[in-house]
CSV table of C-alpha atoms and ligand atoms in Angstrom, one decimal:
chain,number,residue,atom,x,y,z
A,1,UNK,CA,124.6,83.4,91.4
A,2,UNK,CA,122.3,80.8,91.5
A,3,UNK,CA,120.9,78.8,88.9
A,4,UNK,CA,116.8,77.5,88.3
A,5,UNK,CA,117.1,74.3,86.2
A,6,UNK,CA,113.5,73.7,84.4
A,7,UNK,CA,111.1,71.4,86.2
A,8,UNK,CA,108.5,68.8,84.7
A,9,UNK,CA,106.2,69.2,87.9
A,10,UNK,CA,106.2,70.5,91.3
A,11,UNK,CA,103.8,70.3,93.9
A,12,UNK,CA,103.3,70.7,97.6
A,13,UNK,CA,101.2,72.2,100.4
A,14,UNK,CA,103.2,75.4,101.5
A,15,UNK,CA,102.8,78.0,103.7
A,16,UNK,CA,104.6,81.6,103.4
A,17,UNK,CA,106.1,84.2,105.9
A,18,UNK,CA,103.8,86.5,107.5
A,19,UNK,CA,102.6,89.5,105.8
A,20,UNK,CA,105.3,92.7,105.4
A,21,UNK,CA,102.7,95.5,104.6
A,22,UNK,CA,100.8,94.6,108.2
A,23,UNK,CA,104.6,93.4,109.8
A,24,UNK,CA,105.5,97.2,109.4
A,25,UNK,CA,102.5,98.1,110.7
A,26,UNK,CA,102.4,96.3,113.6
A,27,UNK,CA,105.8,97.1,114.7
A,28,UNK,CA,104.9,101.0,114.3
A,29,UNK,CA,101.5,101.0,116.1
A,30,UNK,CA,102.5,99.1,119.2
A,31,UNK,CA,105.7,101.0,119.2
A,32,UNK,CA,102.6,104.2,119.4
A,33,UNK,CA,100.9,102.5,121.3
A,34,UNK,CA,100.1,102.7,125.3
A,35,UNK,CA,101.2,99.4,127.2
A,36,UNK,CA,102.5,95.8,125.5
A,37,UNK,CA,102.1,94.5,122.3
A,38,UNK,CA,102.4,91.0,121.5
A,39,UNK,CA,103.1,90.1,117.8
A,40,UNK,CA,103.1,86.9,116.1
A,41,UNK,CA,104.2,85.6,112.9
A,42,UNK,CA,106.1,88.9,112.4
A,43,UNK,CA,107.2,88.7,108.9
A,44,UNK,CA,110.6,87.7,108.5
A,45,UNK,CA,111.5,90.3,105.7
A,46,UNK,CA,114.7,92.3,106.1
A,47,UNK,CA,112.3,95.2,105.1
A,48,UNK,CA,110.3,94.8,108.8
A,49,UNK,CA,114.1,95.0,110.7
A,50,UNK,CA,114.7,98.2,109.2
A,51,UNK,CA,111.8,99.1,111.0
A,52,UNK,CA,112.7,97.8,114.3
A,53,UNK,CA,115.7,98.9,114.3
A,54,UNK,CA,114.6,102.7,113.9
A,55,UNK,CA,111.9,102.4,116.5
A,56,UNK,CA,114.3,100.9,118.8
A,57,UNK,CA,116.7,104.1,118.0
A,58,UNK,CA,113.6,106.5,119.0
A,59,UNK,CA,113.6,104.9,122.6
A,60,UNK,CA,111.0,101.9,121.7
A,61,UNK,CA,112.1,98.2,123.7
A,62,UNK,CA,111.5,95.6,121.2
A,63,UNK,CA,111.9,92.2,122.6
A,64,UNK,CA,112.7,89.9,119.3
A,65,UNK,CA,111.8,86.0,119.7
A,66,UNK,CA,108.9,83.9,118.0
A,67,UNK,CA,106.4,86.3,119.8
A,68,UNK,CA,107.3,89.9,119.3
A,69,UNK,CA,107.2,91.8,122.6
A,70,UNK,CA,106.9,95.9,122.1
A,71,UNK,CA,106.3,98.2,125.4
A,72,UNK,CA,104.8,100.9,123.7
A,73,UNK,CA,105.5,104.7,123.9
A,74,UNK,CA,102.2,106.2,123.5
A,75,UNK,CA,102.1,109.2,121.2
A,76,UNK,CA,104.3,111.4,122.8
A,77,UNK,CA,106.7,109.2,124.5
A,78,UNK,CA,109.5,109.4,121.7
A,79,UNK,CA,113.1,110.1,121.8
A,80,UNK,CA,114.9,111.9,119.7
A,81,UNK,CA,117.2,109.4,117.9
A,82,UNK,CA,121.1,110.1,118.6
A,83,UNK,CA,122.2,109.0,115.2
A,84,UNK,CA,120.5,108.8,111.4
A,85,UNK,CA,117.8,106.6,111.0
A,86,UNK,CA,118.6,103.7,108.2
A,87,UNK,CA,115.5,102.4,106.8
A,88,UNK,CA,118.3,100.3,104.4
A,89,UNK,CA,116.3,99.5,101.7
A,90,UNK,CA,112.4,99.4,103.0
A,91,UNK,CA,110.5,102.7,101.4
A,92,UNK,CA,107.8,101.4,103.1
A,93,UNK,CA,110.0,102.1,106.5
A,94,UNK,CA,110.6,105.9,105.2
A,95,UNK,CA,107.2,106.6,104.5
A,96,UNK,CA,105.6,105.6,107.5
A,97,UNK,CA,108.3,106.4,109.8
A,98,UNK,CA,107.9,110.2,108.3
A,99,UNK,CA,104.7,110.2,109.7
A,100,UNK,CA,104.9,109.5,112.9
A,101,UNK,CA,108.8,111.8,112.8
A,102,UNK,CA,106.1,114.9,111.7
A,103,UNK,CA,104.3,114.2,115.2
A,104,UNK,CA,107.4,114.3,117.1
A,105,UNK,CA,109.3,117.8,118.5
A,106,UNK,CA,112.4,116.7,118.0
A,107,UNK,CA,114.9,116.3,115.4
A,108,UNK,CA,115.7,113.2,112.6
A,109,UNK,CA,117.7,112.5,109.6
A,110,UNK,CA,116.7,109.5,107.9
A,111,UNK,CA,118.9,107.8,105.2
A,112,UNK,CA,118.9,104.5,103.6
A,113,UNK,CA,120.7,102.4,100.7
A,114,UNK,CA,121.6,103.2,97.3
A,115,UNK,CA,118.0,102.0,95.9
A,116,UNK,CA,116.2,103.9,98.6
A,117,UNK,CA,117.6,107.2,97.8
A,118,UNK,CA,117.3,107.0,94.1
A,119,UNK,CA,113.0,106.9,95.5
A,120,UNK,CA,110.8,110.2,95.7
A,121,UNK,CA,109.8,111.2,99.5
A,122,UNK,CA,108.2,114.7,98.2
A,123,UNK,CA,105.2,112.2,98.0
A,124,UNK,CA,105.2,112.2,102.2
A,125,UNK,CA,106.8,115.9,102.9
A,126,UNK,CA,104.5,117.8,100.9
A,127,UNK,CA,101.4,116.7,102.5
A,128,UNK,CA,103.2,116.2,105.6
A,129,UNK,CA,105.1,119.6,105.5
A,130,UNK,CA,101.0,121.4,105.3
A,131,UNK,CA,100.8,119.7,108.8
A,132,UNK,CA,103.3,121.7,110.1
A,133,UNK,CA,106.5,119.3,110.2
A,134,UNK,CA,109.2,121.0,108.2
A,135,UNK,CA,111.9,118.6,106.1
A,136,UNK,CA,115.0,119.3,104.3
A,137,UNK,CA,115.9,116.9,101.8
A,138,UNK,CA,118.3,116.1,98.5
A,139,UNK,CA,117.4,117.4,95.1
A,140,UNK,CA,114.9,120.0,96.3
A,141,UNK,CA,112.9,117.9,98.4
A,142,UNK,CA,112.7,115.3,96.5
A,143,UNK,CA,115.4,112.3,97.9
A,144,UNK,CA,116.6,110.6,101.1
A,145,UNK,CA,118.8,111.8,103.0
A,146,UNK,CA,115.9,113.4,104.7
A,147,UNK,CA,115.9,115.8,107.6
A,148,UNK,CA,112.7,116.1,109.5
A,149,UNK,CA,111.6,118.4,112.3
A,150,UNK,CA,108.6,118.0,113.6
A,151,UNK,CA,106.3,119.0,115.6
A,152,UNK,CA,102.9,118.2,118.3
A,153,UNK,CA,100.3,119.1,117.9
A,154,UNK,CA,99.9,118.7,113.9
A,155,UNK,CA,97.6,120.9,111.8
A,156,UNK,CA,94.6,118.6,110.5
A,157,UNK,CA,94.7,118.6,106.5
A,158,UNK,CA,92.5,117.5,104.2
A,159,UNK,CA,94.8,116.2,101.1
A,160,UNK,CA,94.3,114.4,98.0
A,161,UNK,CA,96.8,112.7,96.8
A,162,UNK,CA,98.3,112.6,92.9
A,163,UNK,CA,99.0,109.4,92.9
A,164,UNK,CA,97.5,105.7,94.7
A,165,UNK,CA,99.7,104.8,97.7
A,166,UNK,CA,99.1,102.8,100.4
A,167,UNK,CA,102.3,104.1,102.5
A,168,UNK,CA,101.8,107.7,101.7
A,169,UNK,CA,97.5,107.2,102.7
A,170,UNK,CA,99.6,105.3,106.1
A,171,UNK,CA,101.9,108.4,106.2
A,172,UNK,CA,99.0,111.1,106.6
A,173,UNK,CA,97.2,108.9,109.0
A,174,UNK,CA,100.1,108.5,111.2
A,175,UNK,CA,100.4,111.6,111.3
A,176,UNK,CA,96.7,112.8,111.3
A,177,UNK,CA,96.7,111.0,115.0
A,178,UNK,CA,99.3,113.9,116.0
A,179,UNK,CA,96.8,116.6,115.3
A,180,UNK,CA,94.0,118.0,117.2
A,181,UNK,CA,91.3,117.3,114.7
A,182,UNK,CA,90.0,115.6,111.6
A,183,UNK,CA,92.3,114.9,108.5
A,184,UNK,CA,90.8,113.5,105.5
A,185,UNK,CA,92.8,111.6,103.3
A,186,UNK,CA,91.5,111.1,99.5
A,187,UNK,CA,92.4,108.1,96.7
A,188,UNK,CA,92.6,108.8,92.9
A,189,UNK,CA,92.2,104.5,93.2
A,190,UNK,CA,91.6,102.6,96.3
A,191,UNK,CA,94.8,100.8,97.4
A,192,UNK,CA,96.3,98.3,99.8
A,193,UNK,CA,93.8,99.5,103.4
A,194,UNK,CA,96.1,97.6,106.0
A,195,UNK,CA,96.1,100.6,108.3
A,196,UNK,CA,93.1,101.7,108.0
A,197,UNK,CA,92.0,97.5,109.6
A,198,UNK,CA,94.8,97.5,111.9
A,199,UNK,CA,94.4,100.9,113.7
A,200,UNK,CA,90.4,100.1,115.0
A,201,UNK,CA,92.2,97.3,116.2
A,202,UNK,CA,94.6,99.1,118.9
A,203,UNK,CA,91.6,101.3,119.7
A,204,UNK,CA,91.3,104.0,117.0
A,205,UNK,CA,88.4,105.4,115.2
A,206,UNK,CA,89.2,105.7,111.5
A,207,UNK,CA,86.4,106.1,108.8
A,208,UNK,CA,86.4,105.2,105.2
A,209,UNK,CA,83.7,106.8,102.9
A,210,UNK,CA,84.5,105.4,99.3
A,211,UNK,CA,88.2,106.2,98.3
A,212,UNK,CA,88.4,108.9,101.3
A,213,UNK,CA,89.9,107.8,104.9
A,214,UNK,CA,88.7,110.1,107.9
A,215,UNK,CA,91.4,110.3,111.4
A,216,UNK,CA,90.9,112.1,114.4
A,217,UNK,CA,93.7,113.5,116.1
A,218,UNK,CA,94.5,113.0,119.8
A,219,UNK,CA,93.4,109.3,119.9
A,220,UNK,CA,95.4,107.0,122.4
A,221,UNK,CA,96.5,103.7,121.2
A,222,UNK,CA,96.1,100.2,123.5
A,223,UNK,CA,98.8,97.6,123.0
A,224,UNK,CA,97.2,94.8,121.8
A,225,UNK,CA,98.2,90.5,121.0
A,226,UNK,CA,98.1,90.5,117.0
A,227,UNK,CA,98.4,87.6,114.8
A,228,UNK,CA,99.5,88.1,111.1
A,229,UNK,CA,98.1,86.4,108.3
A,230,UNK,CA,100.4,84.8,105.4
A,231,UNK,CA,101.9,87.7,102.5
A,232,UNK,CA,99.6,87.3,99.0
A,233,UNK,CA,102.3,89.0,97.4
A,234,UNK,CA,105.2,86.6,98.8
A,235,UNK,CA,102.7,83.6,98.1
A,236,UNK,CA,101.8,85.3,94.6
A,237,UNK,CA,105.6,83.6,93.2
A,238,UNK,CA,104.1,80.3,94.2
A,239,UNK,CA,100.9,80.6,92.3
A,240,UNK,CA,102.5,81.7,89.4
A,241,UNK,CA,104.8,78.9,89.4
A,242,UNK,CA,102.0,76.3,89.9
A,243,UNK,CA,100.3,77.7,87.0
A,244,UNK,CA,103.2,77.7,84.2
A,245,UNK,CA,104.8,74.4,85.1
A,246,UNK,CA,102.8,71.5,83.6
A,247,UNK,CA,101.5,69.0,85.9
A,248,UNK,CA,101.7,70.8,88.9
A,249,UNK,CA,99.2,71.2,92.0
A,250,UNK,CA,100.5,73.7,95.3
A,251,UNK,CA,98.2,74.5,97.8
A,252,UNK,CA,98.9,77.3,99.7
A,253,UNK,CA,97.7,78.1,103.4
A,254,UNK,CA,96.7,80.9,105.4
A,255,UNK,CA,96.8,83.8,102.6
A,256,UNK,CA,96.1,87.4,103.5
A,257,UNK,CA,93.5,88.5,101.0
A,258,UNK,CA,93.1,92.0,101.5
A,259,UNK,CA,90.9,93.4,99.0
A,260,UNK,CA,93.7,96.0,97.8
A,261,UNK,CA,96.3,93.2,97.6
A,262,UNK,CA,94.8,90.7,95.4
A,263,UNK,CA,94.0,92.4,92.0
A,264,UNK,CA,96.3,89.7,90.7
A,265,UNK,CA,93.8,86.7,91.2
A,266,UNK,CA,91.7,88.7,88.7
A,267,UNK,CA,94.0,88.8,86.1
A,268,UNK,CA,94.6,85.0,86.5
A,269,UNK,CA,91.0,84.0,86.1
A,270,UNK,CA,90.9,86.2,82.9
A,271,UNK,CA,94.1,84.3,82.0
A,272,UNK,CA,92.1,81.1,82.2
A,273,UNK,CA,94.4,80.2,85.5
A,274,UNK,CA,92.8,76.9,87.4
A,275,UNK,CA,93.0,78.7,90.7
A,276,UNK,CA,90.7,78.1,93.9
A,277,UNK,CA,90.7,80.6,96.9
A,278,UNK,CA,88.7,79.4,100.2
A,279,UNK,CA,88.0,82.2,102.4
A,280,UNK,CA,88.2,80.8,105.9
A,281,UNK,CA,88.0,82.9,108.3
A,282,UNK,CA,88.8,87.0,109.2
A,283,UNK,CA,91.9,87.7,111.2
A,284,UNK,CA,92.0,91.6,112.4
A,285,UNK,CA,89.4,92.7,110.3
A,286,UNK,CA,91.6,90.8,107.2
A,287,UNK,CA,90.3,88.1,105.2
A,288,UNK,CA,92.3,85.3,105.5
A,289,UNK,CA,92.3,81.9,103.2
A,290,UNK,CA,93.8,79.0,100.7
A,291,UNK,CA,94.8,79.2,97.4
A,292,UNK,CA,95.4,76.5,95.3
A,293,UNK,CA,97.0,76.2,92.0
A,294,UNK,CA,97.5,74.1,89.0
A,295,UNK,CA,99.0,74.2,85.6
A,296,UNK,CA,96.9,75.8,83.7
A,297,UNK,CA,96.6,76.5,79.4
A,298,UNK,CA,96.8,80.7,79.4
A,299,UNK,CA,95.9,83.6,77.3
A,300,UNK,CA,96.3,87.1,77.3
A,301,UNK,CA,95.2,89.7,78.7
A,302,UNK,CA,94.8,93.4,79.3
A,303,UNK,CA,96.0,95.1,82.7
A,304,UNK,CA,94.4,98.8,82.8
A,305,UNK,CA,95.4,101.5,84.9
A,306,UNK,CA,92.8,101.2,87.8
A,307,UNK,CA,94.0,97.9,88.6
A,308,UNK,CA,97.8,98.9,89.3
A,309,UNK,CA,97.1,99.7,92.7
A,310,UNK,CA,95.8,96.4,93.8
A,311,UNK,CA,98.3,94.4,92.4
A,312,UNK,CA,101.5,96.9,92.2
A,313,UNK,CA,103.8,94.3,93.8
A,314,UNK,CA,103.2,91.6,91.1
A,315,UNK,CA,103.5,93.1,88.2
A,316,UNK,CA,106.9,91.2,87.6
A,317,UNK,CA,104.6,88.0,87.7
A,318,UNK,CA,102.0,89.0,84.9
A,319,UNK,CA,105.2,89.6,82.7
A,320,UNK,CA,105.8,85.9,83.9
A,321,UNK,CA,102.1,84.9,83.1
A,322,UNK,CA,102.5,86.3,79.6
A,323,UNK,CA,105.1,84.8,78.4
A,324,UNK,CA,103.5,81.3,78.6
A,325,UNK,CA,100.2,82.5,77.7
A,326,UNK,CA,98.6,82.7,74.2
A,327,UNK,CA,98.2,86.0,72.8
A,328,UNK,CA,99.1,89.2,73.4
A,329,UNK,CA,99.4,90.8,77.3
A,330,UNK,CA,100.0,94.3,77.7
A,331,UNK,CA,100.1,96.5,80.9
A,332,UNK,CA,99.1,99.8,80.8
A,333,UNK,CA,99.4,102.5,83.8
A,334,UNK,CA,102.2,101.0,85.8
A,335,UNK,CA,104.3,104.1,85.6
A,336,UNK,CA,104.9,103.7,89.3
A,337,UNK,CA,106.9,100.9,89.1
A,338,UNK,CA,109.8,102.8,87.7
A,339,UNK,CA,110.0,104.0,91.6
A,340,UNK,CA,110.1,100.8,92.9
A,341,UNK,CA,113.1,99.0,94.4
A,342,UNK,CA,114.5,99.4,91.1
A,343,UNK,CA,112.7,100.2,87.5
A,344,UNK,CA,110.8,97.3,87.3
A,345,UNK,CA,109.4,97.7,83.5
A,346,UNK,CA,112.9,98.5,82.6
A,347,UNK,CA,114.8,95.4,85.1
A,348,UNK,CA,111.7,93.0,83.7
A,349,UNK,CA,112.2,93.8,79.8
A,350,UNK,CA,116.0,94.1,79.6
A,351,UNK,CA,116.0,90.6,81.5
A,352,UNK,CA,113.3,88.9,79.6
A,353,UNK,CA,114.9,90.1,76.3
A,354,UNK,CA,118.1,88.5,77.1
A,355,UNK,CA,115.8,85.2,77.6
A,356,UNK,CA,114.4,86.2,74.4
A,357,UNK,CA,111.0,86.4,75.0
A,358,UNK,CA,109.1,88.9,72.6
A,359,UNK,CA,108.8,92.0,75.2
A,360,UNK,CA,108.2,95.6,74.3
A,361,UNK,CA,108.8,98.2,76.8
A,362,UNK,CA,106.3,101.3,77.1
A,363,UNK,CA,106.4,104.4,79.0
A,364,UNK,CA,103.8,103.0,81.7
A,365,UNK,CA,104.5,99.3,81.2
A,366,UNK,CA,105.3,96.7,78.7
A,367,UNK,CA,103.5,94.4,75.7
A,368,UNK,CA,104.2,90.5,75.7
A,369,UNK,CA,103.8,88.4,72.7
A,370,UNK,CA,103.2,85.2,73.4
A,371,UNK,CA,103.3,82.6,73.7
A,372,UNK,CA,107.1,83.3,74.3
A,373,UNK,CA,108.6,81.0,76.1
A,374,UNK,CA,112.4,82.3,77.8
A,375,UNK,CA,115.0,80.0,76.8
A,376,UNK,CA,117.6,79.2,79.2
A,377,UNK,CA,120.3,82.6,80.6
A,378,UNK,CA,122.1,84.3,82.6
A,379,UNK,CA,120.2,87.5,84.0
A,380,UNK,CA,120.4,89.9,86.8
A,381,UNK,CA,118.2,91.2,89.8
A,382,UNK,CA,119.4,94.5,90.1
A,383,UNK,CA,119.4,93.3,93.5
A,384,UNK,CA,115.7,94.1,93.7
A,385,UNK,CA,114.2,91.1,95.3
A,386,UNK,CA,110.7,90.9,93.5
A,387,UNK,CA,112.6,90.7,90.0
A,388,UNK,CA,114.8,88.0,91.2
A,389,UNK,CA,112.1,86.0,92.4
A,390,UNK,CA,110.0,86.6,89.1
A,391,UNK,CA,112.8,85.7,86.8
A,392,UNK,CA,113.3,82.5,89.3
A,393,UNK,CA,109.6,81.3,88.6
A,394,UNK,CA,110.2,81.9,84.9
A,395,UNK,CA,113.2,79.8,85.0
A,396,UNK,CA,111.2,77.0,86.3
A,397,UNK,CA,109.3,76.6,83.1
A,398,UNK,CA,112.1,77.8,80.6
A,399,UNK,CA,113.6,76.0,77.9
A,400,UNK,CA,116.9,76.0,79.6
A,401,UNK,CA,118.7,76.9,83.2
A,402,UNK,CA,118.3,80.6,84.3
A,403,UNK,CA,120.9,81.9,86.1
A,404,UNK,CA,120.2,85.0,88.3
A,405,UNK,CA,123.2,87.1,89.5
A,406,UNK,CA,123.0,88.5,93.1
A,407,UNK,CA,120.2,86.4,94.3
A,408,UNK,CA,120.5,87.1,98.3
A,409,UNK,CA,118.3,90.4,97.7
A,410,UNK,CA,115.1,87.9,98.3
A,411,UNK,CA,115.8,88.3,102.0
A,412,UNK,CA,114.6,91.7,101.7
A,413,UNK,CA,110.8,90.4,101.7
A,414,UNK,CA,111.0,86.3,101.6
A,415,UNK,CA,113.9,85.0,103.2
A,416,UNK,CA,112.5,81.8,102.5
A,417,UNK,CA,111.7,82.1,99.1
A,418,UNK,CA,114.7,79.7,98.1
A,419,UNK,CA,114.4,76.9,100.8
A,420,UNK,CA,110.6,76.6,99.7
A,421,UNK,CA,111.0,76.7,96.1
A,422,UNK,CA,113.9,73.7,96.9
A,423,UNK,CA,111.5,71.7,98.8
A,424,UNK,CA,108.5,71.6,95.9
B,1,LIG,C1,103.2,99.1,100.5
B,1,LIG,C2,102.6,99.8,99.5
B,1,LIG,C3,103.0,99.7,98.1
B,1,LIG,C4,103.9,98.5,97.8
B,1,LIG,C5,104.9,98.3,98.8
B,1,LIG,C6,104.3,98.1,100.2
B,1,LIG,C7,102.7,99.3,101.9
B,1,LIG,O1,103.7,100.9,97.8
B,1,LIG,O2,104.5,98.6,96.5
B,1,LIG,O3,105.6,97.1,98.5
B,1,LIG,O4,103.0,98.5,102.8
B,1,LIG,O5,102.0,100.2,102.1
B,1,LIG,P1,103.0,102.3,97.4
B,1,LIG,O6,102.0,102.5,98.4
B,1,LIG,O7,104.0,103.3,97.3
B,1,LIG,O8,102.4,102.0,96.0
């Protein structure tokens, strides 16, 4: 347990751990890749050692250290694992890793915790399972434990999927570069496009034509020396924070601001947040910058559907937002969050409730009346480490300590989160 006592201020210049979405896919395209791969600033997230640890069990050598040192297999250079795969508690882990299992003639099982196989993988073996790869998993195809055979070459598809995800889109690219022609690849919305920057940058061609991604099999990678930029969505905790505790200025350095991560800067300038971002400079093909805070008088607002995608990690935080904000803010569309980690609509209302702030839960999201300020409780995490972070930020501006029960769970994405927030 650990409790947040209520703060008057906080300030500080602060800089977060590198980014998990490009961490995960770094590891997995050296690993693909022809030759070394040198990686810095690997994110620090428990989520990116799940991933080494199953490329390491396909025959990958992963030198760990301050600079990341990969010898990469190429496409083909795979073993097949002697034991199950444990992603833990990293979907993003599965969904990737599926794709690059279809492209591979050999056999897998991939499990991981309790969370991770409550999560849907038909999402990766139906399109995946039209390439050619056949799975086998729990509840008709529908949960981990999965079983994959696969198989090289893949059959190109052309797939469109039901719903916005960035590491099913990664899943079918993966494994379009294990076929021997074009795969297309189509968006209801455009989300997070990490992989579709990172590939060009080991060498392959990948084209983007409004929400539609193009890949063409039989495309060697080249190890390449990568360098990744600070995680929005870790940094996201620490805007939030600067913006509901009065008096308070945190600048923040060296931000990845990937078009399909930052949706939630938006809904802070429609909140009336005081918040600056300086664009500095472009780091493999990402924008990278500053953001800078400061307590700020908020209102409500309205989160449609078409915005989920690009801020799908933060929606936690706008419940956070709307509690100290005037007015009424609703989310709408965010069905997907129920998948998450845990049911985030549900872990976020039940929680806020018992801090008695005036919540109401929806099918697809939730409706805040505020302002609503949380008074002072005891509250759990669900051990999903995006709501114990969000109700740690709340507690900083409460009327009373929050305590939040099994708070280690932040390692799974910010390690760091508590020794920062100590130090503001
Ligand atoms: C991620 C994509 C998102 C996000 C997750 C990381 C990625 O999931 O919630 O934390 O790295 O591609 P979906 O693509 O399933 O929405």
């Amino acid at each position: 347990m650990i409790r947040i006592e209520p703060k008057k201020r906080i300030s500080g210049e602060i800089k977060v751990n590198g980014d998990k979405s490009i961490s995960h896919r770094a590891l997995i395209f050296s690993a693909m890749s022809k030759g070394y791969s040198e990686i810095e600033n690997l994110s620090s997230a428990g989520d990116c050692y799940s991933t080494v640890k199953c490329l390491v069990k396909l025959g990958v050598e992963i030198e760990m250290g301050k600079t990341i040192r990969i010898l990469g297999k190429g496409l083909g250079g795979f073993k097949e694992p002697e034991d199950i795969l444990d992603v833990e508690n990293s979907g993003t882990t599965i969904r990737l890793i599926s794709g690059l299992l279809a492209g591979q003639p050999f056999f897998s099982v991939i499990t991981g915790d309790s969370s991770l196989r409550r999560r849907p993988v038909d999402r990766v073996i139906i399109p995946l399972s039209l390439m050619g790869a056949e799975f086998w998993s729990r509840g008709n195809n529908k949960f981990p434990p999965v079983a994959v055979k696969g198989r090289y070459p893949l059959k190109p598809v052309s797939y469109e999927l039901p719903v916005a995800s960035a590491q099913v889109k990664s899943a079918i690219i993966i494994a379009g570069l294990f076929t021997d022609g074009k795969s297309s690849i189509t968006e209801p919305l455009p989300s997070r496009d990490h992989t579709e920057r990172l590939l060009p940058a080991f060498g392959a061609k990948i084209e983007k034509n409004g929400n539609t991604v193009t890949v063409y099999g039989g495309q060697e990678l080249e190890g390449q020396k990568i360098y990744i930029p600070g995680d929005f969505s870790s940094a996201s905790f620490f805007m939030v924070a600067g913006l509901i505790v009065p008096e308070s200025e945190i600048l923040i350095k060296d931000v990845g601001l990937n078009p399909g991560r930052i949706g939630l800067l938006g809904v802070i300038e429609r909140m009336g947040g005081d918040i600056e971002v300086y664009h500095k400079k472009d780091m493999l093909n990402e924008p990278v910058g500053d953001i800078l805070v400061r307590s700020s008088s908020l209102r409500g607002t309205v989160v449609k559907r078409d915005e989920i995608p690009i801020l799908i990690d933060e929606v936690p935080l706008i419940a956070v937002l709307g509690a100290f904000a005037e007015g009424e803010t609703v989310v709408n569309g965010a069905e997907e969050l129920r998948v998450k980690e845990s049911d985030r609509i549900k872990a976020i209302v039940t929680e806020f409730k018992k801090l008695k702030v005036d919540i109401e839960e929806m099918p697809d999201g939730f409706i805040i009346r505020g302002p609503s300020v949380p008074e002072g409780g005891r509250v759990e995490s669900y051990n999903d480490h995006r709501i114990a972070m969000a109700l740690a930020i709340a507690g900083l501006a409460s009327k009373g300590p929050v305590e939040i029960n099994n708070e280690g769970c932040v390692v799974i994405s910010f390690p760091d989160f508590w020794d920062i927030l100590n130090g503001l």
